[in-house]
Amino acid sequence: LAKENNVAILEAPALARALHKHTEIGDEIPEALYAAVAEVLAYVFQLRAYGKNGGSRPGLPSKIEVPPELDPLNPAAQTKPDTDNGARP
């Protein structure tokens, strides 16, 4: 559906898993995920500017880093991290 409507797709499975596991809708983003979310938001703003002003299409972020202990599929996630704001058990 996204491709049919020319909507950019950014795949960040570890970030998606971490956000799904540690937040609810309306929660603050855990501090440990600020940098990863900021990288995605920066890409979105660059895409908007590209769509509005033209120029060179921004490249996808090369690597969106998620702390291993926040990714539920990572063995390091077995320990309970202090995720600060909005973390759910």
Short mmCIF file of the C-alpha atoms (twelve columns), coordinates in Angstrom:
data_MODEL
# 
_entry.id   MODEL 
# 
loop_
_atom_site.group_PDB 
_atom_site.id 
_atom_site.type_symbol 
_atom_site.label_atom_id 
_atom_site.label_alt_id 
_atom_site.label_comp_id 
_atom_site.label_asym_id 
_atom_site.label_seq_id 
_atom_site.Cartn_x 
_atom_site.Cartn_y 
_atom_site.Cartn_z 
_atom_site.pdbx_PDB_model_num 
ATOM 1  C CA . LEU A 1  0.000  0.000   0.000  1 
ATOM 2  C CA . ALA A 2  2.819  2.409   0.869  1 
ATOM 3  C CA . LYS A 3  4.626  1.728   -2.410 1 
ATOM 4  C CA . GLU A 4  1.399  2.145   -4.388 1 
ATOM 5  C CA . ASN A 5  1.016  5.614   -2.869 1 
ATOM 6  C CA . ASN A 6  4.694  6.559   -3.120 1 
ATOM 7  C CA . VAL A 7  5.120  6.627   0.667  1 
ATOM 8  C CA . ALA A 8  8.662  6.110   1.913  1 
ATOM 9  C CA . ILE A 9  9.285  3.058   4.073  1 
ATOM 10 C CA . LEU A 10 11.918 2.975   6.777  1 
ATOM 11 C CA . GLU A 11 12.489 -0.405  8.373  1 
ATOM 12 C CA . ALA A 12 13.826 -0.342  11.913 1 
ATOM 13 C CA . PRO A 13 12.648 -3.625  13.444 1 
ATOM 14 C CA . ALA A 14 14.703 -3.418  16.650 1 
ATOM 15 C CA . LEU A 15 13.390 0.090   17.336 1 
ATOM 16 C CA . ALA A 16 9.816  -0.965  16.580 1 
ATOM 17 C CA . ARG A 17 10.129 -3.945  18.950 1 
ATOM 18 C CA . ALA A 18 11.640 -1.801  21.705 1 
ATOM 19 C CA . LEU A 19 8.950  0.871   21.419 1 
ATOM 20 C CA . HIS A 20 6.192  -1.737  21.355 1 
ATOM 21 C CA . LYS A 21 7.585  -3.527  24.409 1 
ATOM 22 C CA . HIS A 22 8.426  -0.511  26.553 1 
ATOM 23 C CA . THR A 23 5.738  2.073   25.728 1 
ATOM 24 C CA . GLU A 24 2.012  2.543   25.324 1 
ATOM 25 C CA . ILE A 25 0.347  5.122   23.079 1 
ATOM 26 C CA . GLY A 26 0.735  8.504   24.732 1 
ATOM 27 C CA . ASP A 27 3.750  7.468   26.845 1 
ATOM 28 C CA . GLU A 28 6.993  9.352   26.755 1 
ATOM 29 C CA . ILE A 29 9.772  7.667   24.836 1 
ATOM 30 C CA . PRO A 30 12.276 5.960   27.136 1 
ATOM 31 C CA . GLU A 31 15.418 8.069   27.410 1 
ATOM 32 C CA . ALA A 32 17.581 5.214   26.143 1 
ATOM 33 C CA . LEU A 33 15.695 5.374   22.816 1 
ATOM 34 C CA . TYR A 34 15.913 9.161   22.286 1 
ATOM 35 C CA . ALA A 35 18.805 8.987   19.806 1 
ATOM 36 C CA . ALA A 36 17.195 6.248   17.699 1 
ATOM 37 C CA . VAL A 37 13.840 8.035   17.539 1 
ATOM 38 C CA . ALA A 38 15.578 11.350  16.798 1 
ATOM 39 C CA . GLU A 39 17.348 9.724   13.855 1 
ATOM 40 C CA . VAL A 40 14.024 8.539   12.428 1 
ATOM 41 C CA . LEU A 41 12.417 11.950  12.971 1 
ATOM 42 C CA . ALA A 42 15.365 13.699  11.315 1 
ATOM 43 C CA . TYR A 43 14.901 11.458  8.274  1 
ATOM 44 C CA . VAL A 44 11.171 12.287  8.170  1 
ATOM 45 C CA . PHE A 45 11.896 16.030  8.286  1 
ATOM 46 C CA . GLN A 46 14.521 15.653  5.541  1 
ATOM 47 C CA . LEU A 47 11.987 13.794  3.379  1 
ATOM 48 C CA . ARG A 48 9.422  16.534  3.915  1 
ATOM 49 C CA . ALA A 49 11.944 19.194  2.914  1 
ATOM 50 C CA . TYR A 50 12.876 17.145  -0.158 1 
ATOM 51 C CA . GLY A 51 9.212  16.833  -1.136 1 
ATOM 52 C CA . LYS A 52 8.663  20.549  -0.705 1 
ATOM 53 C CA . ASN A 53 11.911 21.967  -2.104 1 
ATOM 54 C CA . GLY A 54 13.314 19.219  -4.325 1 
ATOM 55 C CA . GLY A 55 17.030 18.625  -4.485 1 
ATOM 56 C CA . SER A 56 18.688 15.373  -3.520 1 
ATOM 57 C CA . ARG A 57 16.542 12.706  -1.921 1 
ATOM 58 C CA . PRO A 58 17.867 12.011  1.583  1 
ATOM 59 C CA . GLY A 59 19.462 8.643   2.144  1 
ATOM 60 C CA . LEU A 60 18.073 6.187   4.649  1 
ATOM 61 C CA . PRO A 61 19.682 6.326   8.086  1 
ATOM 62 C CA . SER A 62 22.588 3.889   7.939  1 
ATOM 63 C CA . LYS A 63 22.124 2.320   11.349 1 
ATOM 64 C CA . ILE A 64 19.513 3.009   13.972 1 
ATOM 65 C CA . GLU A 65 21.052 1.836   17.223 1 
ATOM 66 C CA . VAL A 66 18.850 0.390   19.944 1 
ATOM 67 C CA . PRO A 67 20.335 -0.611  23.293 1 
ATOM 68 C CA . PRO A 68 20.374 -4.434  23.283 1 
ATOM 69 C CA . GLU A 69 18.655 -4.630  26.657 1 
ATOM 70 C CA . LEU A 70 15.594 -2.853  25.199 1 
ATOM 71 C CA . ASP A 71 15.154 -5.152  22.192 1 
ATOM 72 C CA . PRO A 72 12.959 -8.029  23.384 1 
ATOM 73 C CA . LEU A 73 14.546 -10.425 20.871 1 
ATOM 74 C CA . ASN A 74 18.035 -9.779  22.216 1 
ATOM 75 C CA . PRO A 75 19.227 -12.101 25.020 1 
ATOM 76 C CA . ALA A 76 20.474 -9.016  26.901 1 
ATOM 77 C CA . ALA A 77 16.831 -7.927  27.242 1 
ATOM 78 C CA . GLN A 78 16.289 -10.590 29.892 1 
ATOM 79 C CA . THR A 79 17.528 -8.111  32.475 1 
ATOM 80 C CA . LYS A 80 15.143 -5.345  33.485 1 
ATOM 81 C CA . PRO A 81 16.545 -2.018  32.251 1 
ATOM 82 C CA . ASP A 82 15.822 1.338   33.803 1 
ATOM 83 C CA . THR A 83 14.063 2.894   30.827 1 
ATOM 84 C CA . ASP A 84 12.940 5.977   32.735 1 
ATOM 85 C CA . ASN A 85 9.914  7.676   31.246 1 
ATOM 86 C CA . GLY A 86 6.906  5.683   30.202 1 
ATOM 87 C CA . ALA A 87 8.375  2.215   30.500 1 
ATOM 88 C CA . ARG A 88 5.966  -0.613  31.024 1 
ATOM 89 C CA . PRO A 89 6.911  -3.911  32.643 1 
# 
